[in-house]
Amino acid sequence: MYDVLVIGAGVSGAAIARRLSRYKLDIAIVEKANDVSMGASKANSAIVHGGYAEPHDELRGRICYPGRSQFEELENELHFGFVANGSLVLAFEEEEIPTLEKLYDMGVENGLDDLEIIDQKKLREIEPNVSDKAIAALWCKGAGVCSPYEYVIALVENAVANGSELFLNSRVCEIKKDGDHFLVKTEDGKELEAKYVVNASGLEGAIVSEMIAKTDFDIHPRSGEYLIFQKGTGKKLNNVLFQVPTEKSKGILATRTFHNNLLLGPDAIDEEEIDLSTHEDRLMYIYEEAQKSVKDDVINLREFIRSFTGLRPASSTHDFIIEESNVARFINVVGIQSPGLTSSPEIAKIVEGILKKSGLELVDDPNYNPNREPIIEYKELEDMNKIKDKLDLPLGDPDRIVCRCEQVSEATIRDAMNRGIPVETLDAVKRRTRAGMGFCQGQFCKPRVLEVMEDELGKKALDDMYDSERNGLSRLNKKRINELIKEMQDTSRKEIEEKEED
């Protein structure tokens, strides 16, 4: 019998499980996918938001800043990758400045003390590559970027190290109340008993809730597509650059990632069905919109390496839903879209409070260890000539470089596979080590990674495909980007010729 069973190993479920693991509790984490952080927590903007974009009368407005303020401590404990590099909301017209003032006022009401509306001169001092057309900005000094999937992995690793039990490939299909506890069944045949259940199942939040409780909300996918560029391109920007937000999103952004890739996106499209493919027209719109924020030489499509789509679990309430349901001890934590990543530490505290109020006894565990060693840390790439001899070292040599583009060693891959979470896919290794995230996108290292995985596992990996290949997703690739560049150049040349003829 578990004290608490958490459904979903995304950022909310992971943060909750890790928070509760400091107490003398038996905790289970049940996840439908073959790894943690496989939904909205994996594919997003990776921004640790300031806390000014949502009004104070919304829960997500009130808890974003308290969540953000915990990231420095979490990074010191868990080493997942976070930097507070600041964010700017850009105004290009005088008519947009009142929006900056509104955002500033919301931020102050939400408790922020690091906001400032700056003029064109100061904007250029702190962001030299910003567009010359930007006339003012809202500057939030403490906002930043993190590595979102590394964050979730770190949370779950730490929860498991502190006694939590993780069940992957276990989609919940039935929940029943049996006296003073719940019986939770999964599609792979597990029957788990728990005194309390926390539903943090992302896009399936309403479906899971309806298995046991009265549910008066819906969850629907809101997709956003992204363009990501090779490592080092992120150095062109100091801050996260937003444009004035829309009703659905915080606008098209341009930012560095924690590992210094340039990232552009997302758009925001409400979907009827889940679609993780990327679309040429949407990505070109994002590219064109992002160009408005920066100088002409910042975004070079020849440095593009991949596109991806993220899905946000948008609720019909337009806000986070964090509450005990009409069934005692069944807690819903759903509709956690932006700024869910930033809010996650505070979400975990709120759920802890709900559980305590509902009767769960919380006794500190003297053996609790909040610390987790990093798998990787940020690094600049070395000159290839200095490491080329390590490429041909034999299998089993920890210094052997497996991934050439990101310079990932065999020792790093083996470490990543022995952290308490089963690692059986190429993408699971990729998210933990960056092997396959470089310029060639795994063309060189894919068989080499599989070789190490199979040696470590003592058996075949799940398969020899990346997640997108396994799921048959269509994504804009480098070949098509190069074709688009040529088409754009031809169109531009033709327009010039036509003007000259006139």
Short mmCIF file of C-alpha atoms in Angstrom, two decimals:
data_model
loop_
_atom_site.label_atom_id
_atom_site.label_comp_id
_atom_site.label_asym_id
_atom_site.label_seq_id
_atom_site.Cartn_x
_atom_site.Cartn_y
_atom_site.Cartn_z
CA MET A 1 0.00 0.00 0.00
CA TYR A 2 1.41 3.36 -1.07
CA ASP A 3 0.74 6.49 0.89
CA VAL A 4 0.64 8.62 -2.27
CA LEU A 5 0.39 7.56 -5.91
CA VAL A 6 1.24 10.24 -8.46
CA ILE A 7 -0.11 9.75 -11.99
CA GLY A 8 2.20 11.40 -14.52
CA ALA A 9 5.97 11.92 -14.59
CA GLY A 10 5.96 15.32 -16.23
CA VAL A 11 7.18 18.42 -14.45
CA SER A 12 4.19 18.66 -12.07
CA GLY A 13 4.19 15.01 -11.05
CA ALA A 14 7.97 14.95 -10.76
CA ALA A 15 8.07 18.08 -8.59
CA ILE A 16 5.30 16.72 -6.35
CA ALA A 17 6.97 13.32 -5.92
CA ARG A 18 10.32 14.89 -5.13
CA ARG A 19 8.75 17.32 -2.65
CA LEU A 20 6.97 14.47 -0.83
CA SER A 21 10.06 12.25 -0.79
CA ARG A 22 11.45 14.33 2.08
CA TYR A 23 8.89 12.68 4.35
CA LYS A 24 8.48 9.14 5.66
CA LEU A 25 6.07 8.15 2.90
CA ASP A 26 5.74 5.31 0.41
CA ILE A 27 5.36 7.04 -2.96
CA ALA A 28 4.60 5.61 -6.40
CA ILE A 29 4.96 7.49 -9.70
CA VAL A 30 3.00 5.98 -12.57
CA GLU A 31 3.82 7.09 -16.12
CA LYS A 32 2.26 5.92 -19.40
CA ALA A 33 5.39 6.54 -21.54
CA ASN A 34 8.73 4.74 -21.67
CA ASP A 35 10.53 7.61 -19.94
CA VAL A 36 9.83 10.62 -17.77
CA SER A 37 9.25 14.10 -19.25
CA MET A 38 7.65 12.78 -22.43
CA GLY A 39 4.80 15.27 -22.80
CA ALA A 40 4.56 19.05 -22.46
CA SER A 41 7.54 19.04 -20.09
CA LYS A 42 9.86 17.81 -22.83
CA ALA A 43 9.02 20.15 -25.70
CA ASN A 44 8.53 23.76 -24.65
CA SER A 45 10.28 27.12 -24.61
CA ALA A 46 12.38 26.16 -21.56
CA ILE A 47 11.79 29.62 -20.08
CA VAL A 48 11.78 30.25 -16.34
CA HIS A 49 9.24 33.06 -16.62
CA GLY A 50 9.33 36.29 -14.66
CA GLY A 51 5.79 36.16 -13.29
CA TYR A 52 4.27 39.27 -14.87
CA ALA A 53 2.31 37.80 -17.79
CA GLU A 54 -0.71 36.47 -15.89
CA PRO A 55 -3.03 38.53 -13.66
CA HIS A 56 -3.12 38.13 -9.89
CA ASP A 57 -6.71 36.87 -9.91
CA GLU A 58 -5.50 33.73 -11.71
CA LEU A 59 -3.73 31.02 -9.71
CA ARG A 60 -0.97 30.79 -12.31
CA GLY A 61 -0.39 34.53 -11.90
CA ARG A 62 0.00 34.23 -8.14
CA ILE A 63 2.36 31.24 -8.08
CA CYS A 64 4.68 31.86 -11.04
CA TYR A 65 7.04 34.21 -9.19
CA PRO A 66 7.17 32.07 -6.01
CA GLY A 67 8.06 29.14 -8.28
CA ARG A 68 10.69 31.14 -10.13
CA SER A 69 12.32 32.24 -6.88
CA GLN A 70 13.09 28.60 -6.00
CA PHE A 71 15.02 27.74 -9.16
CA GLU A 72 18.43 28.89 -7.98
CA GLU A 73 18.24 26.62 -4.92
CA LEU A 74 16.91 23.75 -7.03
CA GLU A 75 19.78 24.17 -9.48
CA ASN A 76 22.30 24.09 -6.62
CA GLU A 77 20.77 20.84 -5.36
CA LEU A 78 19.89 19.04 -8.60
CA HIS A 79 22.25 20.42 -11.27
CA PHE A 80 19.88 20.28 -14.23
CA GLY A 81 20.89 23.52 -15.95
CA PHE A 82 19.46 26.95 -15.14
CA VAL A 83 20.68 30.49 -15.76
CA ALA A 84 18.90 33.73 -14.82
CA ASN A 85 19.83 35.70 -17.94
CA GLY A 86 16.78 38.01 -17.93
CA SER A 87 13.88 38.58 -20.30
CA LEU A 88 12.69 41.50 -22.42
CA VAL A 89 9.20 42.17 -23.79
CA LEU A 90 9.77 44.39 -26.83
CA ALA A 91 7.59 47.27 -27.98
CA PHE A 92 7.93 48.42 -31.59
CA GLU A 93 5.19 51.07 -31.64
CA GLU A 94 4.15 53.76 -29.18
CA GLU A 95 0.74 52.08 -29.04
CA GLU A 96 2.36 48.99 -27.46
CA ILE A 97 3.91 50.80 -24.49
CA PRO A 98 0.64 50.76 -22.48
CA THR A 99 0.79 46.95 -22.75
CA LEU A 100 4.26 47.01 -21.19
CA GLU A 101 2.86 49.19 -18.42
CA LYS A 102 0.00 46.75 -17.87
CA LEU A 103 2.44 43.83 -17.66
CA TYR A 104 4.59 45.83 -15.25
CA ASP A 105 1.59 46.51 -12.99
CA MET A 106 0.60 42.82 -13.04
CA GLY A 107 4.14 41.84 -12.13
CA VAL A 108 4.23 44.24 -9.19
CA GLU A 109 0.87 42.91 -7.97
CA ASN A 110 2.29 39.38 -8.27
CA GLY A 111 5.19 40.33 -6.00
CA LEU A 112 8.03 40.97 -8.46
CA ASP A 113 10.74 43.41 -7.45
CA ASP A 114 13.04 43.12 -10.49
CA LEU A 115 10.94 44.73 -13.24
CA GLU A 116 11.77 47.87 -15.18
CA ILE A 117 10.46 49.54 -18.34
CA ILE A 118 13.54 50.67 -20.23
CA ASP A 119 14.03 53.03 -23.16
CA GLN A 120 15.76 52.42 -26.46
CA LYS A 121 19.20 53.45 -25.21
CA LYS A 122 19.28 51.10 -22.22
CA LEU A 123 17.71 48.32 -24.28
CA ARG A 124 20.64 48.42 -26.69
CA GLU A 125 23.14 48.43 -23.83
CA ILE A 126 21.86 45.17 -22.40
CA GLU A 127 20.87 43.56 -25.73
CA PRO A 128 23.17 44.76 -28.56
CA ASN A 129 21.57 42.48 -31.17
CA VAL A 130 18.00 43.64 -30.60
CA SER A 131 16.16 45.05 -33.62
CA ASP A 132 16.71 48.75 -34.31
CA LYS A 133 12.92 49.07 -34.58
CA ALA A 134 12.38 48.21 -30.89
CA ILE A 135 11.69 51.46 -29.00
CA ALA A 136 11.20 50.19 -25.42
CA ALA A 137 11.01 47.01 -23.39
CA LEU A 138 9.86 45.50 -20.12
CA TRP A 139 12.99 44.05 -18.51
CA CYS A 140 12.74 41.27 -15.92
CA LYS A 141 16.22 40.70 -14.56
CA GLY A 142 15.59 37.37 -12.79
CA ALA A 143 13.81 35.46 -15.55
CA GLY A 144 15.90 32.85 -17.31
CA VAL A 145 16.23 29.57 -19.15
CA CYS A 146 16.66 25.98 -18.06
CA SER A 147 16.94 22.54 -19.60
CA PRO A 148 13.35 21.33 -19.06
CA TYR A 149 13.73 17.60 -19.63
CA GLU A 150 16.93 17.54 -17.55
CA TYR A 151 14.97 19.29 -14.80
CA VAL A 152 12.27 16.60 -14.77
CA ILE A 153 14.84 13.81 -14.99
CA ALA A 154 16.71 15.32 -12.03
CA LEU A 155 13.51 15.63 -9.97
CA VAL A 156 12.55 12.00 -10.57
CA GLU A 157 16.09 10.69 -10.05
CA ASN A 158 16.17 12.45 -6.69
CA ALA A 159 12.70 11.22 -5.73
CA VAL A 160 13.72 7.64 -6.60
CA ALA A 161 17.00 8.00 -4.70
CA ASN A 162 14.89 9.02 -1.69
CA GLY A 163 12.69 5.94 -1.89
CA SER A 164 9.96 6.70 -4.44
CA GLU A 165 9.06 3.92 -6.87
CA LEU A 166 8.69 4.63 -10.60
CA PHE A 167 6.52 2.63 -13.00
CA LEU A 168 7.02 3.38 -16.70
CA ASN A 169 4.92 2.09 -19.64
CA SER A 170 1.96 2.05 -17.24
CA ARG A 171 -1.03 3.97 -18.53
CA VAL A 172 -3.76 4.20 -15.89
CA CYS A 173 -7.01 2.68 -17.14
CA GLU A 174 -9.15 2.38 -14.01
CA ILE A 175 -9.39 3.98 -10.56
CA LYS A 176 -11.72 2.70 -7.86
CA LYS A 177 -12.28 3.67 -4.24
CA ASP A 178 -12.09 0.66 -1.94
CA GLY A 179 -12.95 1.73 1.59
CA ASP A 180 -10.24 4.04 2.82
CA HIS A 181 -7.94 3.63 -0.19
CA PHE A 182 -7.80 3.60 -3.98
CA LEU A 183 -7.19 0.74 -6.37
CA VAL A 184 -5.38 1.96 -9.50
CA LYS A 185 -5.13 -0.36 -12.49
CA THR A 186 -2.83 0.12 -15.49
CA GLU A 187 -3.00 -1.19 -19.04
CA ASP A 188 0.10 -3.34 -18.48
CA GLY A 189 -1.67 -5.29 -15.72
CA LYS A 190 -0.53 -3.55 -12.54
CA GLU A 191 -2.92 -3.16 -9.62
CA LEU A 192 -1.62 -0.57 -7.15
CA GLU A 193 -3.20 0.47 -3.86
CA ALA A 194 -2.77 3.95 -2.42
CA LYS A 195 -4.26 6.08 0.34
CA TYR A 196 -4.02 9.26 -1.77
CA VAL A 197 -3.89 9.78 -5.55
CA VAL A 198 -2.53 12.86 -7.30
CA ASN A 199 -3.64 13.23 -10.92
CA ALA A 200 -0.87 15.08 -12.78
CA SER A 201 -1.46 13.36 -16.12
CA GLY A 202 -1.15 16.33 -18.47
CA LEU A 203 -3.25 16.06 -21.61
CA GLU A 204 -5.13 13.09 -20.13
CA GLY A 205 -5.99 15.04 -16.97
CA ALA A 206 -9.74 15.14 -17.57
CA ILE A 207 -9.85 11.52 -18.74
CA VAL A 208 -8.11 10.30 -15.59
CA SER A 209 -10.24 12.53 -13.35
CA GLU A 210 -13.44 11.17 -14.87
CA MET A 211 -12.43 7.63 -13.84
CA ILE A 212 -13.24 8.45 -10.22
CA ALA A 213 -14.45 12.02 -9.68
CA LYS A 214 -17.02 14.53 -10.85
CA THR A 215 -15.18 16.49 -13.54
CA ASP A 216 -16.41 19.85 -14.78
CA PHE A 217 -13.44 20.80 -16.94
CA ASP A 218 -11.93 19.78 -20.25
CA ILE A 219 -8.30 19.57 -21.32
CA HIS A 220 -7.36 20.13 -24.96
CA PRO A 221 -4.00 20.25 -26.72
CA ARG A 222 -2.60 23.60 -27.79
CA SER A 223 0.33 23.06 -30.10
CA GLY A 224 3.37 25.26 -30.59
CA GLU A 225 6.14 24.69 -33.12
CA TYR A 226 9.82 25.61 -32.78
CA LEU A 227 13.01 26.04 -34.77
CA ILE A 228 16.30 25.23 -33.08
CA PHE A 229 19.79 26.10 -34.31
CA GLN A 230 23.21 24.60 -33.76
CA LYS A 231 25.16 24.96 -30.54
CA GLY A 232 26.83 28.33 -30.12
CA THR A 233 24.17 30.32 -31.98
CA GLY A 234 22.57 31.24 -28.66
CA LYS A 235 25.52 33.48 -27.83
CA LYS A 236 24.06 36.11 -30.13
CA LEU A 237 21.44 36.96 -27.49
CA ASN A 238 21.87 37.87 -23.83
CA ASN A 239 18.20 37.83 -22.80
CA VAL A 240 15.01 35.99 -23.67
CA LEU A 241 13.29 38.21 -26.26
CA PHE A 242 9.48 38.29 -26.26
CA GLN A 243 7.15 40.36 -28.35
CA VAL A 244 3.97 41.91 -26.96
CA PRO A 245 1.78 38.91 -26.00
CA THR A 246 -1.42 37.74 -27.63
CA GLU A 247 -4.52 36.30 -25.99
CA LYS A 248 -3.27 32.72 -26.48
CA SER A 249 0.48 33.02 -26.00
CA LYS A 250 3.36 35.16 -24.86
CA GLY A 251 4.22 35.80 -28.50
CA ILE A 252 6.99 34.52 -30.75
CA LEU A 253 10.24 34.49 -28.79
CA ALA A 254 13.91 34.32 -29.64
CA THR A 255 16.22 33.00 -26.95
CA ARG A 256 19.29 31.05 -26.15
CA THR A 257 18.79 27.62 -24.62
CA PHE A 258 20.75 26.63 -21.54
CA HIS A 259 23.19 24.77 -23.80
CA ASN A 260 23.49 27.82 -26.09
CA ASN A 261 21.36 26.90 -29.07
CA LEU A 262 19.22 29.65 -30.61
CA LEU A 263 15.53 28.79 -30.21
CA LEU A 264 12.59 30.42 -32.03
CA GLY A 265 8.88 29.90 -31.37
CA PRO A 266 6.24 28.98 -30.52
CA ASP A 267 3.02 29.74 -32.28
CA ALA A 268 -0.20 28.64 -30.57
CA ILE A 269 -2.83 26.53 -32.32
CA ASP A 270 -5.72 24.82 -30.53
CA GLU A 271 -5.91 21.27 -31.85
CA GLU A 272 -8.72 18.77 -32.08
CA GLU A 273 -6.25 15.87 -32.17
CA ILE A 274 -2.66 15.45 -31.05
CA ASP A 275 -0.22 16.26 -33.87
CA LEU A 276 3.50 16.39 -33.10
CA SER A 277 4.62 16.84 -36.69
CA THR A 278 5.95 20.23 -37.78
CA HIS A 279 4.60 22.25 -40.68
CA GLU A 280 6.48 24.36 -43.17
CA ASP A 281 4.01 27.25 -43.24
CA ARG A 282 3.89 27.54 -39.45
CA LEU A 283 7.66 27.39 -39.06
CA MET A 284 8.25 29.99 -41.74
CA TYR A 285 5.76 32.26 -39.98
CA ILE A 286 7.72 31.80 -36.74
CA TYR A 287 11.00 32.53 -38.55
CA GLU A 288 9.63 35.71 -40.11
CA GLU A 289 8.07 36.93 -36.84
CA ALA A 290 11.22 36.20 -34.83
CA GLN A 291 13.29 38.22 -37.30
CA LYS A 292 11.38 41.32 -36.21
CA SER A 293 12.99 41.12 -32.75
CA VAL A 294 16.64 40.96 -33.79
CA LYS A 295 19.20 42.37 -36.18
CA ASP A 296 19.46 40.85 -39.65
CA ASP A 297 22.53 38.68 -38.99
CA VAL A 298 21.28 36.97 -35.81
CA ILE A 299 19.11 34.27 -37.42
CA ASN A 300 20.87 32.25 -40.11
CA LEU A 301 18.74 29.44 -41.48
CA ARG A 302 21.87 27.59 -42.58
CA GLU A 303 22.56 27.02 -38.87
CA PHE A 304 19.16 25.33 -38.37
CA ILE A 305 19.36 21.74 -37.08
CA ARG A 306 15.82 20.62 -36.24
CA SER A 307 12.19 21.52 -35.64
CA PHE A 308 9.82 20.18 -33.02
CA THR A 309 6.29 20.61 -31.67
CA GLY A 310 5.20 20.97 -28.07
CA LEU A 311 1.67 20.41 -26.77
CA ARG A 312 0.29 22.47 -23.89
CA PRO A 313 -2.57 20.94 -21.84
CA ALA A 314 -4.92 23.93 -21.96
CA SER A 315 -7.93 23.74 -19.63
CA SER A 316 -11.45 25.01 -20.24
CA THR A 317 -11.02 27.12 -17.07
CA HIS A 318 -8.10 29.03 -18.65
CA ASP A 319 -6.16 28.52 -15.42
CA PHE A 320 -4.33 25.87 -13.43
CA ILE A 321 -6.57 23.38 -11.62
CA ILE A 322 -4.96 22.31 -8.33
CA GLU A 323 -7.56 21.01 -5.89
CA GLU A 324 -8.96 18.05 -4.04
CA SER A 325 -11.82 16.67 -6.11
CA ASN A 326 -15.28 15.77 -4.83
CA VAL A 327 -13.76 12.38 -3.97
CA ALA A 328 -11.76 12.75 -0.78
CA ARG A 329 -8.00 12.25 -1.15
CA PHE A 330 -8.09 12.37 -4.96
CA ILE A 331 -6.28 15.55 -6.02
CA ASN A 332 -6.30 17.03 -9.52
CA VAL A 333 -3.23 18.92 -10.75
CA VAL A 334 -4.20 19.60 -14.34
CA GLY A 335 -4.37 22.31 -16.98
CA ILE A 336 -0.75 23.09 -16.19
CA GLN A 337 0.27 24.99 -19.29
CA SER A 338 2.56 28.05 -19.32
CA PRO A 339 4.00 29.03 -16.87
CA GLY A 340 3.75 25.49 -15.48
CA LEU A 341 7.46 24.74 -15.65
CA THR A 342 8.29 27.89 -13.67
CA SER A 343 5.45 27.30 -11.21
CA SER A 344 6.26 23.63 -10.59
CA PRO A 345 8.13 24.06 -7.28
CA GLU A 346 5.21 26.08 -5.89
CA ILE A 347 2.66 23.63 -7.33
CA ALA A 348 4.40 20.91 -5.32
CA LYS A 349 4.11 22.99 -2.14
CA ILE A 350 0.40 23.61 -2.77
CA VAL A 351 -0.25 19.88 -3.25
CA GLU A 352 1.73 19.13 -0.09
CA GLY A 353 -0.60 21.50 1.76
CA ILE A 354 -3.73 19.92 0.28
CA LEU A 355 -2.55 16.44 1.27
CA LYS A 356 -1.74 17.58 4.80
CA LYS A 357 -5.14 19.26 5.18
CA SER A 358 -6.79 16.09 3.88
CA GLY A 359 -5.19 14.05 6.65
CA LEU A 360 -1.86 12.80 5.33
CA GLU A 361 0.70 12.69 8.13
CA LEU A 362 3.98 14.32 7.06
CA VAL A 363 6.94 13.22 9.15
CA ASP A 364 10.39 14.42 8.11
CA ASP A 365 12.71 11.65 6.92
CA PRO A 366 16.14 12.18 8.53
CA ASN A 367 17.74 10.29 5.62
CA TYR A 368 16.34 12.62 2.97
CA ASN A 369 19.06 13.86 0.61
CA PRO A 370 18.06 16.80 -1.60
CA ASN A 371 21.20 16.61 -3.72
CA ARG A 372 21.76 14.95 -7.06
CA GLU A 373 25.00 14.90 -9.03
CA PRO A 374 24.81 16.16 -12.64
CA ILE A 375 25.04 13.85 -15.62
CA ILE A 376 26.33 16.70 -17.77
CA GLU A 377 27.18 20.33 -17.22
CA TYR A 378 27.33 23.20 -19.67
CA LYS A 379 30.56 23.13 -21.66
CA GLU A 380 32.12 24.79 -24.66
CA LEU A 381 33.10 22.33 -27.37
CA GLU A 382 36.79 21.56 -27.70
CA ASP A 383 38.76 21.78 -30.93
CA MET A 384 38.02 18.55 -32.78
CA ASN A 385 41.72 18.01 -33.48
CA LYS A 386 42.36 17.73 -29.74
CA ILE A 387 39.86 14.92 -29.22
CA LYS A 388 39.84 13.03 -32.54
CA ASP A 389 42.05 10.24 -31.15
CA LYS A 390 39.36 9.50 -28.55
CA LEU A 391 36.84 8.67 -31.27
CA ASP A 392 38.60 5.39 -32.08
CA LEU A 393 39.13 4.11 -28.55
CA PRO A 394 37.62 0.62 -28.02
CA LEU A 395 34.19 -0.05 -26.60
CA GLY A 396 34.48 -0.09 -22.83
CA ASP A 397 36.98 2.75 -22.56
CA PRO A 398 35.25 5.47 -20.48
CA ASP A 399 37.16 8.21 -22.34
CA ARG A 400 35.91 7.10 -25.75
CA ILE A 401 34.00 9.89 -27.50
CA VAL A 402 30.71 8.40 -28.72
CA CYS A 403 29.01 11.56 -30.02
CA ARG A 404 31.34 13.73 -32.07
CA CYS A 405 29.18 16.85 -32.41
CA GLU A 406 28.42 17.23 -28.69
CA GLN A 407 31.60 15.42 -27.54
CA VAL A 408 29.80 12.94 -25.29
CA SER A 409 31.94 10.24 -23.69
CA GLU A 410 31.06 6.61 -23.13
CA ALA A 411 31.37 7.14 -19.37
CA THR A 412 28.64 9.81 -19.52
CA ILE A 413 26.25 7.49 -21.34
CA ARG A 414 26.83 4.67 -18.90
CA ASP A 415 26.33 7.02 -15.97
CA ALA A 416 23.03 8.25 -17.43
CA MET A 417 21.78 4.68 -17.69
CA ASN A 418 22.35 3.93 -14.01
CA ARG A 419 20.42 6.64 -12.18
CA GLY A 420 17.30 4.76 -11.03
CA ILE A 421 15.21 5.43 -14.16
CA PRO A 422 15.19 2.74 -16.89
CA VAL A 423 16.87 4.12 -20.04
CA GLU A 424 16.08 1.98 -23.07
CA THR A 425 15.68 4.33 -26.04
CA LEU A 426 17.99 6.52 -28.09
CA ASP A 427 16.04 9.61 -27.09
CA ALA A 428 16.28 8.74 -23.41
CA VAL A 429 20.08 8.79 -23.76
CA LYS A 430 19.87 11.91 -25.94
CA ARG A 431 17.91 13.92 -23.37
CA ARG A 432 20.34 13.01 -20.59
CA THR A 433 23.66 13.36 -22.40
CA ARG A 434 23.00 15.43 -25.59
CA ALA A 435 24.33 12.57 -27.75
CA GLY A 436 22.54 13.14 -31.07
CA MET A 437 21.62 16.79 -30.41
CA GLY A 438 24.49 18.25 -32.44
CA PHE A 439 24.85 19.44 -36.00
CA CYS A 440 24.57 15.99 -37.65
CA GLN A 441 21.54 15.06 -35.49
CA GLY A 442 22.81 11.58 -34.69
CA GLN A 443 23.86 10.46 -38.15
CA PHE A 444 27.38 9.71 -36.85
CA CYS A 445 26.71 8.62 -33.28
CA LYS A 446 23.42 6.70 -33.53
CA PRO A 447 25.00 3.23 -34.02
CA ARG A 448 27.71 4.08 -31.47
CA VAL A 449 25.17 5.04 -28.82
CA LEU A 450 23.20 1.84 -29.47
CA GLU A 451 26.40 -0.15 -29.10
CA VAL A 452 27.05 1.30 -25.64
CA MET A 453 23.40 0.93 -24.62
CA GLU A 454 23.24 -2.72 -25.58
CA ASP A 455 26.53 -3.45 -23.82
CA GLU A 456 25.25 -1.74 -20.67
CA LEU A 457 21.76 -3.30 -20.81
CA GLY A 458 23.01 -6.75 -21.70
CA LYS A 459 20.27 -6.91 -24.30
CA LYS A 460 18.90 -5.11 -27.34
CA ALA A 461 17.61 -1.57 -26.87
CA LEU A 462 13.88 -1.03 -27.42
CA ASP A 463 14.65 -0.37 -31.10
CA ASP A 464 17.10 1.58 -33.27
CA MET A 465 14.82 4.58 -33.84
CA TYR A 466 14.44 8.04 -32.37
CA ASP A 467 11.00 8.90 -30.96
CA SER A 468 9.97 10.91 -34.04
CA GLU A 469 10.92 8.01 -36.35
CA ARG A 470 9.08 5.48 -34.20
CA ASN A 471 5.94 7.62 -34.23
CA GLY A 472 6.11 8.38 -37.95
CA LEU A 473 6.26 12.15 -37.45
CA SER A 474 6.90 14.51 -40.32
CA ARG A 475 9.34 17.27 -39.41
CA LEU A 476 11.00 20.03 -41.36
CA ASN A 477 14.65 19.05 -41.81
CA LYS A 478 17.89 20.66 -42.93
CA LYS A 479 17.51 19.51 -46.53
CA ARG A 480 14.14 21.24 -46.87
CA ILE A 481 15.45 24.35 -45.08
CA ASN A 482 18.22 24.63 -47.68
CA GLU A 483 15.62 24.34 -50.45
CA LEU A 484 13.58 27.10 -48.80
CA ILE A 485 16.65 29.33 -48.57
CA LYS A 486 17.20 28.91 -52.30
CA GLU A 487 13.52 29.63 -53.02
CA MET A 488 13.65 32.79 -50.90
CA GLN A 489 16.85 33.91 -52.61
CA ASP A 490 15.33 33.30 -56.05
CA THR A 491 12.20 35.25 -55.09
CA SER A 492 14.27 38.13 -53.75
CA ARG A 493 16.42 38.18 -56.88
CA LYS A 494 13.35 38.19 -59.09
CA GLU A 495 11.80 41.09 -57.15
CA ILE A 496 15.01 43.11 -57.52
CA GLU A 497 15.13 42.42 -61.26
CA GLU A 498 11.50 43.46 -61.67
CA LYS A 499 12.16 46.73 -59.84
CA GLU A 500 15.17 47.46 -62.01
CA GLU A 501 13.08 46.84 -65.13
CA ASP A 502 10.47 49.32 -63.90
#
